[in-house]
PDB file of C-alpha atoms in Angstrom:
ATOM      1  CA  MET A   7      15.185  51.614 -42.811  1.00 66.00           C
ATOM      2  CA  ALA A   8      16.985  53.213 -40.403  1.00 91.00           C
ATOM      3  CA  VAL A   9      17.765  55.906 -37.482  1.00 94.00           C
ATOM      4  CA  TYR A  10      20.131  58.126 -37.170  1.00 96.00           C
ATOM      5  CA  PHE A  11      21.685  60.485 -34.900  1.00 97.00           C
ATOM      6  CA  PHE A  12      24.051  63.572 -36.529  1.00 97.00           C
ATOM      7  CA  TYR A  13      25.263  66.157 -33.666  1.00 96.00           C
ATOM      8  CA  GLY A  14      28.618  68.380 -33.715  1.00 94.00           C
ATOM      9  CA  ASP A  15      29.599  71.892 -34.868  1.00 91.00           C
ATOM     10  CA  GLU A  16      30.762  71.202 -38.177  1.00 93.00           C
ATOM     11  CA  ASP A  17      27.435  71.748 -39.986  1.00 92.00           C
ATOM     12  CA  PHE A  18      28.813  71.413 -43.600  1.00 94.00           C
ATOM     13  CA  ASN A  19      29.267  67.379 -42.860  1.00 96.00           C
ATOM     14  CA  ILE A  20      26.076  67.214 -41.189  1.00 96.00           C
ATOM     15  CA  GLU A  21      24.217  68.506 -44.520  1.00 95.00           C
ATOM     16  CA  LEU A  22      26.721  66.105 -46.758  1.00 95.00           C
ATOM     17  CA  GLU A  23      25.449  62.864 -44.671  1.00 95.00           C
ATOM     18  CA  LEU A  24      21.444  64.209 -45.019  1.00 95.00           C
ATOM     19  CA  LYS A  25      22.611  64.800 -48.907  1.00 93.00           C
ATOM     20  CA  LYS A  26      23.245  61.337 -48.920  1.00 92.00           C
ATOM     21  CA  LEU A  27      20.225  60.023 -47.348  1.00 91.00           C
ATOM     22  CA  SER A  28      17.941  62.370 -49.395  1.00 90.00           C
ATOM     23  CA  SER A  29      20.027  61.169 -52.401  1.00 88.00           C
ATOM     24  CA  LYS A  30      18.147  57.407 -52.286  1.00 85.00           C
ATOM     25  CA  LEU A  31      14.601  58.797 -52.366  1.00 82.00           C
ATOM     26  CA  ASN A  32      12.555  59.013 -55.789  1.00 78.00           C
ATOM     27  CA  PRO A  33      13.060  61.970 -57.628  1.00 75.00           C
ATOM     28  CA  ASP A  34       9.624  62.254 -58.734  1.00 73.00           C
ATOM     29  CA  PHE A  35       8.292  62.145 -55.328  1.00 70.00           C
ATOM     30  CA  SER A  36      11.229  64.017 -53.652  1.00 67.00           C
ATOM     31  CA  SER A  37       8.713  66.870 -52.288  1.00 72.00           C
ATOM     32  CA  MET A  38       6.296  64.262 -50.830  1.00 77.00           C
ATOM     33  CA  ASN A  39       8.996  61.903 -49.305  1.00 83.00           C
ATOM     34  CA  TYR A  40      10.840  64.095 -47.904  1.00 88.00           C
ATOM     35  CA  GLN A  41       9.707  65.792 -44.687  1.00 89.00           C
ATOM     36  CA  ASN A  42      11.667  68.474 -42.271  1.00 93.00           C
ATOM     37  CA  LEU A  43      10.728  69.265 -38.705  1.00 94.00           C
ATOM     38  CA  ASP A  44      11.991  72.140 -36.537  1.00 94.00           C
ATOM     39  CA  ASN A  45      12.097  70.808 -32.655  1.00 94.00           C
ATOM     40  CA  PRO A  46       8.220  69.406 -32.868  1.00 94.00           C
ATOM     41  CA  ASP A  47       6.252  68.705 -29.646  1.00 93.00           C
ATOM     42  CA  TYR A  48       5.445  65.475 -28.647  1.00 94.00           C
ATOM     43  CA  SER A  49       2.121  65.117 -30.474  1.00 94.00           C
ATOM     44  CA  THR A  50       3.708  66.381 -33.644  1.00 95.00           C
ATOM     45  CA  LEU A  51       6.894  64.092 -33.477  1.00 95.00           C
ATOM     46  CA  ILE A  52       5.453  60.905 -32.476  1.00 94.00           C
ATOM     47  CA  ASN A  53       2.911  61.470 -35.366  1.00 92.00           C
ATOM     48  CA  ALA A  54       5.660  61.990 -37.593  1.00 90.00           C
ATOM     49  CA  LEU A  55       7.313  58.854 -36.419  1.00 91.00           C
ATOM     50  CA  ARG A  56       4.373  56.731 -36.424  1.00 87.00           C
ATOM     51  CA  THR A  57       2.993  57.515 -39.669  1.00 80.00           C
ATOM     52  CA  PRO A  58       3.354  55.077 -42.689  1.00 74.00           C
ATOM     53  CA  PRO A  59       5.266  56.727 -45.680  1.00 69.00           C
ATOM     54  CA  MET A  60       3.074  57.164 -48.721  1.00 66.00           C
ATOM     55  CA  MET A  61       3.424  54.589 -51.487  1.00 61.00           C
ATOM     56  CA  PHE A  62       6.058  56.808 -53.427  1.00 66.00           C
ATOM     57  CA  GLY A  63       8.823  54.784 -52.346  1.00 71.00           C
ATOM     58  CA  GLN A  64      11.535  55.396 -49.753  1.00 83.00           C
ATOM     59  CA  MET A  65      10.658  58.503 -47.292  1.00 88.00           C
ATOM     60  CA  LEU A  66      13.455  60.710 -45.136  1.00 92.00           C
ATOM     61  CA  LEU A  67      11.956  62.528 -41.779  1.00 94.00           C
ATOM     62  CA  VAL A  68      14.928  65.174 -40.765  1.00 96.00           C
ATOM     63  CA  ILE A  69      14.105  66.110 -36.779  1.00 97.00           C
ATOM     64  CA  ASN A  70      16.149  69.380 -36.280  1.00 96.00           C
ATOM     65  CA  ALA A  71      16.637  68.358 -32.434  1.00 94.00           C
ATOM     66  CA  GLU A  72      18.622  71.601 -31.225  1.00 92.00           C
ATOM     67  CA  ASN A  73      15.953  72.903 -28.459  1.00 90.00           C
ATOM     68  CA  TYR A  74      15.939  68.769 -27.049  1.00 91.00           C
ATOM     69  CA  PHE A  75      19.749  69.247 -26.033  1.00 90.00           C
ATOM     70  CA  LEU A  76      20.509  73.117 -25.666  1.00 84.00           C
ATOM     71  CA  SER A  77      17.528  74.480 -23.706  1.00 80.00           C
ATOM     72  CA  ASN A  78      16.948  73.931 -19.655  1.00 77.00           C
ATOM     73  CA  LYS A  79      13.912  72.425 -19.669  1.00 78.00           C
ATOM     74  CA  ASN A  80      13.390  68.721 -20.841  1.00 81.00           C
ATOM     75  CA  TYR A  81      11.017  68.485 -24.038  1.00 85.00           C
ATOM     76  CA  PHE A  82       9.502  65.069 -23.038  1.00 91.00           C
ATOM     77  CA  ASP A  83       8.666  63.161 -20.019  1.00 91.00           C
ATOM     78  CA  ASP A  84       9.576  59.511 -19.178  1.00 92.00           C
ATOM     79  CA  SER A  85       6.048  57.952 -20.546  1.00 94.00           C
ATOM     80  CA  GLU A  86       6.560  60.037 -23.772  1.00 94.00           C
ATOM     81  CA  LEU A  87      10.295  59.024 -24.500  1.00 94.00           C
ATOM     82  CA  THR A  88       9.346  55.152 -23.687  1.00 95.00           C
ATOM     83  CA  ASP A  89       6.951  55.973 -26.999  1.00 94.00           C
ATOM     84  CA  ILE A  90       9.783  57.803 -28.733  1.00 94.00           C
ATOM     85  CA  GLU A  91      11.802  54.777 -28.364  1.00 94.00           C
ATOM     86  CA  ASP A  92       9.654  52.302 -29.218  1.00 94.00           C
ATOM     87  CA  ALA A  93       8.273  54.073 -32.323  1.00 93.00           C
ATOM     88  CA  LEU A  94      12.279  54.210 -33.437  1.00 94.00           C
ATOM     89  CA  ILE A  95      12.721  50.694 -32.903  1.00 93.00           C
ATOM     90  CA  ASN A  96       9.746  49.642 -34.843  1.00 91.00           C
ATOM     91  CA  ASN A  97      10.502  52.142 -37.622  1.00 87.00           C
ATOM     92  CA  PRO A  98       8.947  51.585 -41.277  1.00 83.00           C
ATOM     93  CA  GLU A  99      11.395  49.493 -42.945  1.00 81.00           C
ATOM     94  CA  SER A 100      10.612  52.534 -45.923  1.00 83.00           C
ATOM     95  CA  LEU A 101      11.450  55.278 -43.628  1.00 88.00           C
ATOM     96  CA  ASP A 102      14.685  56.748 -42.869  1.00 93.00           C
ATOM     97  CA  ILE A 103      14.810  59.052 -39.675  1.00 95.00           C
ATOM     98  CA  ALA A 104      17.556  61.556 -39.030  1.00 96.00           C
ATOM     99  CA  PHE A 105      17.677  63.409 -35.461  1.00 97.00           C
ATOM    100  CA  VAL A 106      20.300  66.519 -36.077  1.00 97.00           C
ATOM    101  CA  VAL A 107      21.627  68.870 -33.667  1.00 95.00           C
ATOM    102  CA  LYS A 108      23.827  71.541 -35.321  1.00 93.00           C
ATOM    103  CA  LEU A 109      26.368  73.152 -32.348  1.00 91.00           C
ATOM    104  CA  PRO A 110      27.229  76.764 -32.568  1.00 84.00           C
ATOM    105  CA  ARG A 111      30.654  76.600 -34.183  1.00 78.00           C
ATOM    106  CA  ASP A 112      33.528  77.796 -32.351  1.00 68.00           C
ATOM    107  CA  GLU A 113      31.718  78.157 -28.931  1.00 72.00           C
ATOM    108  CA  ASN A 114      32.817  74.662 -27.888  1.00 75.00           C
ATOM    109  CA  LYS A 115      29.384  73.555 -26.694  1.00 81.00           C
ATOM    110  CA  LYS A 116      28.679  70.166 -26.164  1.00 84.00           C
ATOM    111  CA  ILE A 117      25.227  68.399 -26.114  1.00 87.00           C
ATOM    112  CA  ASP A 118      24.073  66.903 -22.597  1.00 84.00           C
ATOM    113  CA  SER A 119      24.585  63.100 -22.942  1.00 86.00           C
ATOM    114  CA  ARG A 120      23.037  62.353 -19.501  1.00 87.00           C
ATOM    115  CA  ARG A 121      19.847  63.075 -21.106  1.00 90.00           C
ATOM    116  CA  LYS A 122      17.592  60.226 -21.703  1.00 93.00           C
ATOM    117  CA  LEU A 123      16.705  61.258 -25.199  1.00 94.00           C
ATOM    118  CA  TYR A 124      20.749  61.121 -25.914  1.00 94.00           C
ATOM    119  CA  LYS A 125      21.045  57.402 -24.390  1.00 94.00           C
ATOM    120  CA  ILE A 126      17.886  56.748 -26.749  1.00 94.00           C
ATOM    121  CA  LEU A 127      19.474  58.074 -30.004  1.00 95.00           C
ATOM    122  CA  SER A 128      22.564  56.730 -29.196  1.00 94.00           C
ATOM    123  CA  LYS A 129      21.425  53.358 -29.481  1.00 93.00           C
ATOM    124  CA  PHE A 130      20.860  54.008 -33.290  1.00 92.00           C
ATOM    125  CA  ASN A 131      23.401  55.171 -36.263  1.00 93.00           C
ATOM    126  CA  SER A 132      24.896  58.084 -34.103  1.00 94.00           C
ATOM    127  CA  LYS A 133      27.800  60.176 -34.923  1.00 95.00           C
ATOM    128  CA  GLU A 134      29.463  63.023 -33.684  1.00 95.00           C
ATOM    129  CA  PHE A 135      30.494  65.708 -36.467  1.00 95.00           C
ATOM    130  CA  PRO A 136      33.147  68.039 -34.700  1.00 92.00           C
ATOM    131  CA  THR A 137      34.845  70.636 -36.260  1.00 90.00           C
ATOM    132  CA  PHE A 138      38.446  69.886 -37.690  1.00 89.00           C
ATOM    133  CA  LYS A 139      40.784  71.345 -35.450  1.00 82.00           C
ATOM    134  CA  THR A 140      43.123  73.885 -37.467  1.00 78.00           C
ATOM    135  CA  TYR A 141      46.703  72.560 -36.675  1.00 77.00           C
ATOM    136  CA  LYS A 142      45.090  68.883 -37.512  1.00 83.00           C
ATOM    137  CA  THR A 143      46.214  69.786 -41.015  1.00 88.00           C
ATOM    138  CA  ALA A 144      46.323  66.004 -41.608  1.00 92.00           C
ATOM    139  CA  ASP A 145      42.696  65.501 -40.943  1.00 93.00           C
ATOM    140  CA  ILE A 146      41.816  68.535 -43.532  1.00 94.00           C
ATOM    141  CA  ASN A 147      44.041  67.405 -46.124  1.00 95.00           C
ATOM    142  CA  ASN A 148      42.119  63.790 -46.251  1.00 96.00           C
ATOM    143  CA  TRP A 149      38.757  65.561 -46.076  1.00 96.00           C
ATOM    144  CA  ILE A 150      40.042  67.804 -48.873  1.00 96.00           C
ATOM    145  CA  LYS A 151      41.098  64.226 -51.095  1.00 96.00           C
ATOM    146  CA  ASN A 152      38.084  62.620 -50.399  1.00 95.00           C
ATOM    147  CA  ASN A 153      35.525  65.578 -51.242  1.00 95.00           C
ATOM    148  CA  ALA A 154      37.708  66.170 -54.438  1.00 96.00           C
ATOM    149  CA  LYS A 155      37.209  62.563 -55.199  1.00 95.00           C
ATOM    150  CA  SER A 156      33.414  62.866 -54.987  1.00 94.00           C
ATOM    151  CA  LYS A 157      34.196  65.493 -57.740  1.00 94.00           C
ATOM    152  CA  ASP A 158      36.215  63.570 -60.117  1.00 95.00           C
ATOM    153  CA  ILE A 159      39.075  65.709 -59.582  1.00 96.00           C
ATOM    154  CA  ILE A 160      42.888  65.135 -58.064  1.00 95.00           C
ATOM    155  CA  LEU A 161      44.470  67.744 -56.233  1.00 95.00           C
ATOM    156  CA  ASN A 162      48.227  67.935 -56.325  1.00 94.00           C
ATOM    157  CA  GLN A 163      49.599  67.878 -52.517  1.00 95.00           C
ATOM    158  CA  ASP A 164      50.993  71.575 -53.165  1.00 93.00           C
ATOM    159  CA  ALA A 165      47.641  72.570 -54.201  1.00 94.00           C
ATOM    160  CA  ILE A 166      46.144  71.353 -51.467  1.00 94.00           C
ATOM    161  CA  ASN A 167      48.469  72.714 -48.994  1.00 91.00           C
ATOM    162  CA  LEU A 168      47.741  76.388 -50.420  1.00 88.00           C
ATOM    163  CA  LEU A 169      44.239  75.972 -50.051  1.00 89.00           C
ATOM    164  CA  ILE A 170      44.834  74.948 -46.313  1.00 87.00           C
ATOM    165  CA  GLU A 171      46.785  77.745 -45.897  1.00 80.00           C
ATOM    166  CA  GLN A 172      44.112  80.078 -47.512  1.00 77.00           C
ATOM    167  CA  ILE A 173      40.846  78.774 -45.996  1.00 80.00           C
ATOM    168  CA  GLY A 174      41.972  77.130 -42.589  1.00 80.00           C
ATOM    169  CA  ASN A 175      39.432  74.555 -41.725  1.00 84.00           C
ATOM    170  CA  ASN A 176      36.426  76.055 -43.530  1.00 84.00           C
ATOM    171  CA  LEU A 177      34.686  73.164 -45.187  1.00 91.00           C
ATOM    172  CA  ARG A 178      31.883  74.728 -47.091  1.00 89.00           C
ATOM    173  CA  GLU A 179      34.715  77.322 -48.386  1.00 84.00           C
ATOM    174  CA  PHE A 180      36.826  74.374 -49.451  1.00 92.00           C
ATOM    175  CA  ASP A 181      33.735  72.925 -51.526  1.00 92.00           C
ATOM    176  CA  GLY A 182      33.037  75.795 -53.022  1.00 88.00           C
ATOM    177  CA  GLU A 183      36.267  76.291 -54.413  1.00 88.00           C
ATOM    178  CA  LEU A 184      36.686  72.884 -55.722  1.00 93.00           C
ATOM    179  CA  GLU A 185      33.544  72.999 -57.652  1.00 91.00           C
ATOM    180  CA  LYS A 186      35.224  76.418 -59.275  1.00 87.00           C
ATOM    181  CA  LEU A 187      38.718  74.704 -60.009  1.00 91.00           C
ATOM    182  CA  LYS A 188      36.950  71.478 -61.311  1.00 92.00           C
ATOM    183  CA  LEU A 189      35.345  73.841 -64.074  1.00 90.00           C
ATOM    184  CA  ILE A 190      38.863  75.489 -64.435  1.00 87.00           C
ATOM    185  CA  ALA A 191      40.456  72.372 -64.766  1.00 90.00           C
ATOM    186  CA  TYR A 192      37.886  70.554 -67.369  1.00 89.00           C
ATOM    187  CA  PRO A 193      38.728  68.547 -69.419  1.00 92.00           C
ATOM    188  CA  SER A 194      41.624  67.421 -67.107  1.00 93.00           C
ATOM    189  CA  LYS A 195      40.945  66.376 -63.813  1.00 94.00           C
ATOM    190  CA  ILE A 196      44.070  67.432 -62.129  1.00 95.00           C
ATOM    191  CA  ILE A 197      44.102  70.855 -60.169  1.00 94.00           C
ATOM    192  CA  THR A 198      47.631  72.456 -59.786  1.00 93.00           C
ATOM    193  CA  LYS A 199      48.886  75.028 -57.239  1.00 91.00           C
ATOM    194  CA  GLN A 200      48.890  77.757 -60.417  1.00 90.00           C
ATOM    195  CA  MET A 201      45.021  76.799 -60.670  1.00 89.00           C
ATOM    196  CA  VAL A 202      44.243  77.585 -57.022  1.00 88.00           C
ATOM    197  CA  GLN A 203      46.536  80.832 -56.895  1.00 82.00           C
ATOM    198  CA  ASP A 204      44.685  81.836 -59.839  1.00 78.00           C
ATOM    199  CA  ILE A 205      41.203  81.280 -58.426  1.00 77.00           C
ATOM    200  CA  CYS A 206      41.235  81.294 -54.742  1.00 76.00           C
ATOM    201  CA  ILE A 207      41.380  84.581 -53.075  1.00 71.00           C
ATOM    202  CA  SER A 208      43.989  84.159 -50.056  1.00 69.00           C
ATOM    203  CA  ASN A 209      44.685  86.005 -46.943  1.00 66.00           C
ATOM    204  CA  GLN A 210      47.114  88.020 -48.245  1.00 70.00           C
ATOM    205  CA  ASP A 211      45.014  89.303 -51.178  1.00 76.00           C
ATOM    206  CA  LEU A 212      42.265  90.505 -48.599  1.00 74.00           C
ATOM    207  CA  PHE A 213      45.066  91.606 -46.336  1.00 72.00           C
ATOM    208  CA  ASN A 214      46.608  93.913 -49.398  1.00 79.00           C
ATOM    209  CA  PHE A 215      42.909  95.278 -50.123  1.00 79.00           C
ATOM    210  CA  THR A 216      42.062  96.145 -46.492  1.00 76.00           C
ATOM    211  CA  GLU A 217      45.814  97.385 -45.481  1.00 76.00           C
ATOM    212  CA  LEU A 218      45.413  99.898 -48.231  1.00 79.00           C
ATOM    213  CA  ILE A 219      42.079 101.006 -46.703  1.00 74.00           C
ATOM    214  CA  MET A 220      43.081 101.722 -43.840  1.00 68.00           C
ATOM    215  CA  LYS A 221      46.144 103.545 -44.774  1.00 72.00           C
ATOM    216  CA  GLY A 222      43.565 106.016 -46.303  1.00 70.00           C
ATOM    217  CA  LYS A 223      44.886 104.657 -49.882  1.00 80.00           C
ATOM    218  CA  LYS A 224      41.093 104.247 -50.972  1.00 77.00           C
ATOM    219  CA  ASP A 225      42.054 104.625 -54.849  1.00 81.00           C
ATOM    220  CA  TYR A 226      44.532 101.938 -54.698  1.00 84.00           C
ATOM    221  CA  ALA A 227      42.007  99.892 -52.795  1.00 80.00           C
ATOM    222  CA  LEU A 228      39.311 100.227 -55.380  1.00 83.00           C
ATOM    223  CA  LEU A 229      41.968  99.235 -58.033  1.00 85.00           C
ATOM    224  CA  GLU A 230      42.445  96.165 -56.117  1.00 81.00           C
ATOM    225  CA  PHE A 231      38.604  95.445 -55.347  1.00 82.00           C
ATOM    226  CA  LYS A 232      38.583  95.215 -59.094  1.00 82.00           C
ATOM    227  CA  LYS A 233      41.000  92.687 -59.312  1.00 79.00           C
ATOM    228  CA  LEU A 234      39.804  90.705 -56.733  1.00 80.00           C
ATOM    229  CA  LEU A 235      36.457  90.752 -58.525  1.00 80.00           C
ATOM    230  CA  ASP A 236      37.977  88.627 -61.300  1.00 76.00           C
ATOM    231  CA  LYS A 237      38.106  85.869 -58.671  1.00 72.00           C
ATOM    232  CA  LYS A 238      34.900  86.032 -57.160  1.00 73.00           C
ATOM    233  CA  HIS A 239      31.109  87.664 -57.282  1.00 78.00           C
ATOM    234  CA  PRO A 240      30.629  90.721 -55.392  1.00 81.00           C
ATOM    235  CA  LEU A 241      28.464  89.240 -52.375  1.00 79.00           C
ATOM    236  CA  GLU A 242      31.060  86.194 -52.172  1.00 75.00           C
ATOM    237  CA  LEU A 243      33.807  89.011 -52.012  1.00 78.00           C
ATOM    238  CA  LEU A 244      32.022  90.651 -49.419  1.00 80.00           C
ATOM    239  CA  SER A 245      31.443  87.594 -47.606  1.00 78.00           C
ATOM    240  CA  ALA A 246      35.005  86.190 -47.260  1.00 76.00           C
ATOM    241  CA  ILE A 247      36.050  89.992 -46.405  1.00 80.00           C
ATOM    242  CA  GLN A 248      33.646  90.267 -43.396  1.00 82.00           C
ATOM    243  CA  THR A 249      34.749  86.641 -42.447  1.00 79.00           C
ATOM    244  CA  MET A 250      38.229  87.936 -42.357  1.00 79.00           C
ATOM    245  CA  LEU A 251      37.160  91.369 -40.472  1.00 83.00           C
ATOM    246  CA  ARG A 252      35.452  89.238 -37.934  1.00 85.00           C
ATOM    247  CA  LYS A 253      38.777  87.244 -37.354  1.00 84.00           C
ATOM    248  CA  TRP A 254      41.038  90.605 -36.915  1.00 85.00           C
ATOM    249  CA  ILE A 255      38.692  92.003 -34.641  1.00 89.00           C
ATOM    250  CA  ILE A 256      38.796  88.747 -32.400  1.00 89.00           C
ATOM    251  CA  LEU A 257      42.562  88.909 -32.732  1.00 88.00           C
ATOM    252  CA  LYS A 258      43.090  92.573 -32.069  1.00 86.00           C
ATOM    253  CA  THR A 259      40.730  92.409 -28.881  1.00 87.00           C
ATOM    254  CA  SER A 260      42.012  89.160 -27.338  1.00 84.00           C
ATOM    255  CA  LYS A 261      45.621  90.208 -26.724  1.00 75.00           C
ATOM    256  CA  SER A 262      45.851  88.128 -23.408  1.00 80.00           C
ATOM    257  CA  LYS A 263      45.367  85.041 -25.450  1.00 84.00           C
ATOM    258  CA  SER A 264      48.362  82.617 -26.795  1.00 83.00           C
ATOM    259  CA  PRO A 265      48.086  82.270 -30.791  1.00 80.00           C
ATOM    260  CA  VAL A 266      47.519  78.367 -30.073  1.00 80.00           C
ATOM    261  CA  GLU A 267      44.258  79.521 -28.263  1.00 81.00           C
ATOM    262  CA  LEU A 268      43.211  82.193 -30.938  1.00 83.00           C
ATOM    263  CA  ALA A 269      44.140  79.684 -33.885  1.00 80.00           C
ATOM    264  CA  LYS A 270      41.136  77.685 -32.298  1.00 75.00           C
ATOM    265  CA  ILE A 271      38.658  80.503 -31.540  1.00 79.00           C
ATOM    266  CA  VAL A 272      39.309  81.978 -35.256  1.00 79.00           C
ATOM    267  CA  GLY A 273      39.983  78.940 -37.236  1.00 71.00           C
ATOM    268  CA  MET A 274      43.215  79.665 -38.696  1.00 72.00           C
ATOM    269  CA  HIS A 275      46.464  78.211 -38.583  1.00 70.00           C
ATOM    270  CA  GLU A 276      48.733  78.977 -35.840  1.00 75.00           C
ATOM    271  CA  PHE A 277      51.185  80.163 -38.025  1.00 75.00           C
ATOM    272  CA  VAL A 278      48.720  82.455 -40.160  1.00 76.00           C
ATOM    273  CA  VAL A 279      47.590  83.866 -36.903  1.00 82.00           C
ATOM    274  CA  LYS A 280      50.952  85.066 -35.826  1.00 84.00           C
ATOM    275  CA  GLN A 281      51.827  86.438 -39.278  1.00 80.00           C
ATOM    276  CA  THR A 282      47.902  88.298 -39.049  1.00 82.00           C
ATOM    277  CA  LEU A 283      48.831  89.797 -35.713  1.00 84.00           C
ATOM    278  CA  GLU A 284      52.081  91.159 -36.869  1.00 83.00           C
ATOM    279  CA  LYS A 285      50.513  92.950 -40.096  1.00 80.00           C
ATOM    280  CA  LEU A 286      47.603  94.194 -37.653  1.00 81.00           C
ATOM    281  CA  LYS A 287      50.048  96.050 -34.984  1.00 81.00           C
ATOM    282  CA  ASN A 288      49.211  99.525 -37.091  1.00 79.00           C
ATOM    283  CA  SER A 289      45.596  99.255 -37.457  1.00 81.00           C
ATOM    284  CA  LYS A 290      42.794 100.354 -35.050  1.00 84.00           C
ATOM    285  CA  THR A 291      40.061  98.027 -33.976  1.00 87.00           C
ATOM    286  CA  SER A 292      37.783 101.071 -34.601  1.00 87.00           C
ATOM    287  CA  ASP A 293      38.314 100.910 -38.217  1.00 84.00           C
ATOM    288  CA  LEU A 294      38.109  97.488 -38.606  1.00 85.00           C
ATOM    289  CA  VAL A 295      34.634  97.421 -37.007  1.00 88.00           C
ATOM    290  CA  LYS A 296      33.700 100.673 -39.400  1.00 86.00           C
ATOM    291  CA  LEU A 297      34.433  98.799 -42.145  1.00 83.00           C
ATOM    292  CA  LYS A 298      32.718  95.708 -41.363  1.00 86.00           C
ATOM    293  CA  ASP A 299      29.686  97.729 -40.548  1.00 88.00           C
ATOM    294  CA  ASN A 300      29.936  99.317 -43.693  1.00 85.00           C
ATOM    295  CA  LEU A 301      30.152  96.205 -45.953  1.00 84.00           C
ATOM    296  CA  PHE A 302      27.360  94.588 -43.690  1.00 86.00           C
ATOM    297  CA  ASN A 303      25.230  97.386 -44.467  1.00 86.00           C
ATOM    298  CA  VAL A 304      25.688  97.290 -48.658  1.00 84.00           C
ATOM    299  CA  GLU A 305      25.801  93.323 -48.206  1.00 84.00           C
ATOM    300  CA  TYR A 306      22.027  93.948 -47.138  1.00 84.00           C
ATOM    301  CA  LYS A 307      21.289  96.289 -49.526  1.00 84.00           C
ATOM    302  CA  ILE A 308      22.140  94.087 -52.581  1.00 83.00           C
ATOM    303  CA  LYS A 309      20.899  90.637 -50.978  1.00 82.00           C
ATOM    304  CA  SER A 310      17.222  92.760 -50.199  1.00 82.00           C
ATOM    305  CA  ALA A 311      17.000  94.192 -53.989  1.00 82.00           C
ATOM    306  CA  GLU A 312      17.791  98.008 -52.701  1.00 81.00           C
ATOM    307  CA  ALA A 313      20.987  98.020 -54.497  1.00 75.00           C
ATOM    308  CA  ILE A 314      20.855  99.317 -58.491  1.00 79.00           C
ATOM    309  CA  ASP A 315      24.587  99.228 -59.085  1.00 81.00           C
ATOM    310  CA  ILE A 316      26.227  96.157 -57.153  1.00 83.00           C
ATOM    311  CA  ILE A 317      29.745  96.999 -57.545  1.00 83.00           C
ATOM    312  CA  SER A 318      29.047 101.108 -57.064  1.00 83.00           C
ATOM    313  CA  GLU A 319      27.774 100.285 -53.970  1.00 80.00           C
ATOM    314  CA  VAL A 320      30.471  98.010 -52.500  1.00 78.00           C
ATOM    315  CA  GLU A 321      33.064 100.837 -53.872  1.00 79.00           C
ATOM    316  CA  CYS A 322      30.947 103.571 -51.977  1.00 79.00           C
ATOM    317  CA  ALA A 323      31.070 101.338 -48.705  1.00 75.00           C
ATOM    318  CA  ILE A 324      34.914 101.040 -49.310  1.00 73.00           C
ATOM    319  CA  ILE A 325      35.853 104.919 -49.444  1.00 72.00           C
ATOM    320  CA  ARG A 326      33.100 106.206 -46.758  1.00 73.00           C
TER     321      ARG A 326
END
């Protein structure tokens, strides 16, 4: 049917595009009609491109192609590239092909547009998916509205503003919170600011929790943790706290950079960066790192089924 080339550091938007393509497959034969290849060599790639789909409707071939563009070597010689281009031009009518390059987030990497493979793929349905800049709140605002529309819900503008303030530019987290808000609002389709305040953990909530730990008030920190559990599963909470701690450590160790530069690095609004820097004045970087390590270790134990009592494990990590 068509050839697509999706690339950029906003992997969630790329995944949404792939989801749209896979939704066209016959659900009864989806396992047979969907193929995913990870940086295949020439022989494997050309065979996949030239193999006619089976008789069970449309097929989707996804090729993860990061190494084709991020490695120092050229994966294909000129004759092989000619064969690949010919196979793409003569793509079977019932086959969709998607080349995907997910770039590391927050590293400002770009794929090499001088490579011949890039020039070949850019002739087809090529689209870049960059991470939204935190200061471009209008773009994030529009994305939230469109995502909410796809879930058949509507957000009041003050609810959107609060979500952006709390989350920044993490689209995957926005999507997860919108799913929760949809359940809370049912049967209504309107999402209010109060619902966001009740369901979504804010930076202030997380700061209050970690600040108590930094001050040695671990008994109060445990009480705060129990309140946070009303909003998130322990694993979700661990992930949110560790993400926040990672950002704080970056802020504490990058004092030479301006708030604007830091906002781009950590994916937070510039105003939130300034507020956070002020709040972190009396916090030691070593304490932040220790807490992050403790929480990482307990998260590993939970995911590897070594933790008997999840909540107790987290509480021990907090007071350790």
